[in-house]
Coordinates of C-alpha atoms in Angstrom, one line a residue:
X1 CA 78.9 117.0 105.4
X2 CA 82.6 117.8 105.1
X3 CA 82.1 121.0 107.0
X4 CA 80.6 119.3 110.0
X5 CA 83.4 116.7 110.1
X6 CA 86.0 119.5 110.0
X7 CA 84.1 121.3 112.8
X8 CA 84.3 118.3 115.0
X9 CA 88.0 117.8 114.4
X10 CA 88.9 121.5 114.6
X11 CA 87.0 123.5 117.1
X12 CA 88.5 126.6 115.5
X13 CA 89.5 126.2 111.8
X14 CA 93.2 126.5 111.3
X15 CA 94.4 129.0 108.8
X16 CA 97.3 128.7 106.5
X17 CA 100.6 130.3 107.5
X18 CA 102.5 132.0 104.7
X19 CA 105.9 133.6 105.2
X20 CA 109.0 134.4 103.1
X21 CA 112.0 132.3 104.1
X22 CA 115.5 132.1 102.8
X23 CA 114.6 129.4 100.2
X24 CA 111.4 131.1 98.9
X25 CA 107.8 131.4 99.9
X26 CA 106.9 129.0 102.7
X27 CA 103.3 127.9 103.2
X28 CA 102.0 125.8 106.1
X29 CA 98.7 124.3 105.0
X30 CA 96.4 122.7 107.5
X31 CA 95.3 119.1 106.8
X32 CA 91.5 119.1 106.9
X33 CA 91.4 115.4 107.6
X34 CA 93.8 115.4 110.6
X35 CA 93.3 117.8 113.5
X36 CA 96.8 119.0 114.1
X37 CA 98.5 118.1 110.8
X38 CA 100.2 120.4 108.3
X39 CA 101.8 120.3 104.9
X40 CA 104.9 122.5 104.3
X41 CA 105.3 123.9 100.8
X42 CA 108.2 126.0 99.5
X43 CA 107.4 128.0 96.3
X44 CA 104.5 125.6 95.8
X45 CA 106.5 122.4 96.0
X46 CA 105.4 120.1 98.9
X47 CA 108.3 119.5 101.3
X48 CA 107.0 117.9 104.4
X49 CA 103.8 116.7 106.2
X50 CA 103.6 116.7 110.0
X51 CA 100.9 115.4 112.3
X52 CA 101.7 116.9 115.7
X53 CA 99.3 114.5 117.4
X54 CA 100.8 111.4 115.7
X55 CA 104.4 112.1 114.6
X56 CA 104.7 108.4 113.6
X57 CA 102.2 109.1 110.8
X58 CA 104.1 109.5 107.4
X59 CA 101.9 110.9 104.6
X60 CA 104.3 111.4 101.7
X61 CA 105.3 108.2 99.8
X62 CA 109.0 108.8 100.0
X63 CA 108.9 109.6 103.7
X64 CA 107.1 106.3 104.3
X65 CA 109.9 104.5 102.5
X66 CA 112.5 106.3 104.6
X67 CA 110.5 105.4 107.6
X68 CA 110.9 101.7 106.6
X69 CA 114.6 102.2 106.5
X70 CA 114.6 103.8 109.9
X71 CA 112.6 100.9 111.3
X72 CA 115.2 98.4 110.0
X73 CA 118.4 100.2 111.0
X74 CA 118.3 98.5 114.5
X75 CA 116.0 96.4 116.6
X76 CA 112.6 98.0 117.2
X77 CA 112.6 100.7 119.8
X78 CA 116.4 100.8 120.1
X79 CA 117.7 104.4 120.3
X80 CA 120.0 105.5 117.4
X81 CA 122.2 108.3 116.5
X82 CA 120.8 109.9 113.4
X83 CA 121.9 112.8 111.1
X84 CA 119.3 114.4 108.9
X85 CA 120.7 116.5 106.0
X86 CA 117.7 118.7 105.1
X87 CA 115.1 119.5 107.8
X88 CA 111.9 120.7 106.2
X89 CA 109.4 120.4 109.0
X90 CA 111.5 117.9 110.8
X91 CA 109.1 115.0 109.9
X92 CA 111.6 112.2 110.0
X93 CA 113.4 113.5 113.1
X94 CA 110.0 113.5 114.9
X95 CA 109.4 110.0 113.6
X96 CA 112.7 108.7 115.0
X97 CA 112.1 110.5 118.3
X98 CA 108.6 108.9 118.6
X99 CA 109.4 105.3 117.4
X100 CA 112.9 105.2 119.1
X101 CA 112.8 107.3 122.3
X102 CA 116.1 108.5 123.7
X103 CA 117.6 108.6 120.2
X104 CA 120.1 111.4 119.7
X105 CA 119.7 113.4 116.4
X106 CA 121.3 116.2 114.5
X107 CA 119.3 118.0 111.8
X108 CA 121.1 120.2 109.3
X109 CA 118.8 122.7 107.6
X110 CA 120.5 125.7 105.9
X111 CA 117.4 127.8 105.9
X112 CA 117.5 129.5 109.3
X113 CA 114.3 131.5 108.7
X114 CA 112.5 128.3 107.8
X115 CA 113.8 126.7 111.0
X116 CA 112.4 129.6 113.0
X117 CA 109.0 129.3 111.3
X118 CA 108.8 125.5 111.9
X119 CA 109.9 125.8 115.5
X120 CA 107.3 128.5 116.2
X121 CA 104.3 126.9 114.4
X122 CA 105.1 123.2 114.7
X123 CA 107.2 123.0 117.9
X124 CA 109.4 120.0 118.5
X125 CA 108.9 117.9 121.7
X126 CA 111.2 119.6 124.2
X127 CA 112.2 116.2 125.5
X128 CA 113.4 115.0 122.2
X129 CA 117.2 114.9 121.8
X130 CA 117.2 116.9 118.5
X131 CA 119.8 119.5 117.7
X132 CA 119.3 121.7 114.7
X133 CA 122.1 123.4 112.8
X134 CA 121.3 126.2 110.4
X135 CA 124.3 125.6 108.0
X136 CA 124.9 124.1 104.6
X137 CA 124.4 120.3 104.6
X138 CA 127.9 119.4 103.7
X139 CA 129.4 121.9 106.3
X140 CA 127.1 120.4 108.9
X141 CA 128.0 116.9 108.0
X142 CA 131.7 117.8 108.4
X143 CA 131.0 118.6 112.1
X144 CA 129.6 115.2 112.9
X145 CA 132.2 113.1 114.8
X146 CA 133.9 110.2 113.1
X147 CA 131.8 106.9 113.3
X148 CA 129.1 108.7 115.3
X149 CA 125.9 108.0 113.3
X150 CA 123.9 104.8 112.9
X151 CA 121.9 106.5 110.1
X152 CA 122.5 109.5 107.8
X153 CA 119.5 110.6 105.7
X154 CA 120.0 113.0 102.9
X155 CA 116.8 114.9 101.8
X156 CA 118.1 118.2 100.6
X157 CA 116.4 120.3 98.0
X158 CA 117.0 123.8 96.8
X159 CA 114.4 125.1 94.4
X160 CA 113.1 121.4 94.1
X161 CA 116.6 120.3 93.1
X162 CA 119.3 118.5 95.0
X163 CA 122.4 120.7 95.1
X164 CA 125.3 119.5 93.1
X165 CA 127.8 119.3 96.0
X166 CA 125.6 116.7 97.7
X167 CA 125.8 114.2 94.8
X168 CA 129.5 113.4 94.6
X169 CA 132.0 110.8 95.8
X170 CA 133.7 113.4 97.9
X171 CA 130.4 114.1 99.7
X172 CA 129.9 110.3 100.2
X173 CA 133.4 110.0 101.7
X174 CA 132.3 112.3 104.5
X175 CA 129.0 110.3 104.9
X176 CA 131.1 107.2 105.3
X177 CA 133.4 108.9 107.8
X178 CA 130.5 109.9 110.0
X179 CA 128.8 106.4 110.0
X180 CA 129.6 103.7 112.4
X181 CA 130.5 100.3 111.0
X182 CA 127.3 98.8 109.7
X183 CA 125.6 102.2 109.6
X184 CA 123.1 103.1 106.9
X185 CA 123.0 105.9 104.4
X186 CA 119.6 106.8 102.8
X187 CA 119.0 109.4 100.2
X188 CA 115.8 110.8 98.7
X189 CA 116.5 111.3 95.0
X190 CA 114.2 112.8 92.4
X191 CA 114.4 112.2 88.7
X192 CA 112.4 111.6 85.5
X193 CA 113.0 110.1 82.1
X194 CA 115.7 109.3 81.0
X195 CA 116.8 108.8 84.6
X196 CA 120.4 109.9 84.0
X197 CA 120.7 111.6 87.4
X198 CA 119.3 108.5 89.2
X199 CA 121.6 106.1 87.4
X200 CA 124.6 108.4 88.1
X201 CA 123.8 108.5 91.8
X202 CA 123.5 104.8 92.0
X203 CA 126.9 104.4 90.4
X204 CA 128.4 107.1 92.7
X205 CA 127.1 105.4 95.9
X206 CA 128.1 102.0 94.6
X207 CA 131.6 103.4 94.3
X208 CA 131.7 104.0 98.1
X209 CA 129.4 101.4 99.6
X210 CA 129.4 97.6 99.2
X211 CA 125.6 97.1 99.7
X212 CA 122.9 99.0 97.9
X213 CA 119.1 98.9 97.5
X214 CA 116.7 101.2 95.6
X215 CA 113.1 101.7 96.6
X216 CA 110.8 103.4 94.0
X217 CA 107.5 103.4 92.3
X218 CA 107.7 101.0 89.3
X219 CA 106.5 103.7 87.0
X220 CA 109.4 105.9 88.0
X221 CA 111.9 103.0 87.5
X222 CA 110.5 102.4 84.0
X223 CA 111.0 106.1 83.2
X224 CA 107.3 106.7 82.7
X225 CA 107.1 109.7 85.1
X226 CA 109.1 112.0 87.3
X227 CA 109.2 110.9 90.9
X228 CA 111.2 110.1 94.0
X229 CA 113.4 107.1 94.7
X230 CA 115.1 106.2 98.0
X231 CA 118.6 104.9 97.7
X232 CA 119.9 102.9 100.7
X233 CA 123.5 101.9 101.3
X234 CA 125.7 100.3 103.9
X235 CA 129.0 98.5 104.2
X236 CA 127.1 95.4 105.5
X237 CA 124.2 93.4 104.0
X238 CA 120.9 95.3 104.0
X239 CA 117.5 93.8 105.1
X240 CA 116.4 93.6 101.5
X241 CA 113.6 91.0 102.0
X242 CA 111.9 92.9 104.8
X243 CA 112.3 96.2 103.0
X244 CA 110.8 94.7 100.0
X245 CA 107.8 93.4 102.0
X246 CA 107.2 96.7 103.6
X247 CA 107.5 98.7 100.4
X248 CA 105.1 96.4 98.6
X249 CA 102.5 96.7 101.3
X250 CA 102.3 100.5 101.3
X251 CA 99.2 102.3 100.0
X252 CA 101.3 103.2 96.9
X253 CA 103.4 100.0 96.5
X254 CA 107.1 100.4 95.6
X255 CA 109.6 98.0 94.1
X256 CA 113.0 97.3 95.6
X257 CA 116.0 96.7 93.3
X258 CA 119.3 95.4 94.5
X259 CA 122.3 93.2 93.4
X260 CA 122.8 92.6 89.7
X261 CA 119.4 94.1 88.7
X262 CA 120.4 97.4 90.3
X263 CA 123.9 97.3 88.7
X264 CA 122.3 96.6 85.3
X265 CA 119.9 99.5 85.9
X266 CA 122.8 102.0 85.9
X267 CA 123.4 101.3 82.3
X268 CA 127.1 102.0 82.6
X269 CA 126.8 105.3 84.4
X270 CA 130.0 106.4 86.1
X271 CA 130.6 107.8 89.6
X272 CA 130.2 111.6 89.9
X273 CA 133.0 113.7 91.4
X274 CA 132.9 117.3 92.7
X275 CA 134.3 118.5 89.5
X276 CA 131.6 116.9 87.4
X277 CA 128.6 117.2 89.8
X278 CA 125.5 119.0 88.7
X279 CA 122.2 119.5 90.5
X280 CA 119.3 117.1 90.0
X281 CA 116.9 118.0 87.3
X282 CA 114.1 120.3 88.0
X283 CA 110.7 118.6 88.1
X284 CA 108.2 119.5 85.4
X285 CA 105.5 122.0 86.5
X286 CA 102.8 119.3 86.2
X287 CA 104.3 117.4 89.1
X288 CA 102.8 119.8 91.7
X289 CA 99.4 120.4 90.0

């Protein structure tokens, strides 16, 4: 039965694409449930899911949560200026281009070989205003003009860990410089018990932004398992009520923490500077099984 369904959806069965890139072994695995959808893995770790027929479809939980943030940055359909630190398969840039036509975007993806692979196998819409820079995320951010961005998204992983130099107050100073007044910063963070990295990142972002919210699976927040959390920040009040409603209605519901509850969650963690910064913890092998 599964075979006949796949035959209807895929006249010719797609094959996986496997190539060595700068960051490791890249695999593009066809999604057998969606005709032109693919999952990108690097050294076995899932990085992105893209549906070329429906770029507004977000499969991964954390990307759905970042999609909610994108939806709430400005009125529906209004073009935005967005910076994506970390490209993967350009899932979120495609989402912005589809849901907010005429948006102008910059993607910073250090792995130039990966960029070539994705452009070849999963081409971007030629009409989308998406510029890709193959440089280090912090170097690419430094080239963004002052007060240019409505949105900066940080989703950078090297060997399944966020590099240390993208976790500090100095890094956030450049994020703030690039954002327009009222602009939004969103970061995909990964951590597990005892959540020391996550607590430290909340304290770091709180040192530079007045308004914060954290979106995560309740089990991750309770320190029961390793997982992703999306940290959202701005210098103006965030749409917490609507973000909470959307996160709760997802297939895998998430909780939103903000205000005193989020401050209490840090447990006295202190802001991280460049001198003290370390990469996020490596996920346990069981996460990708």
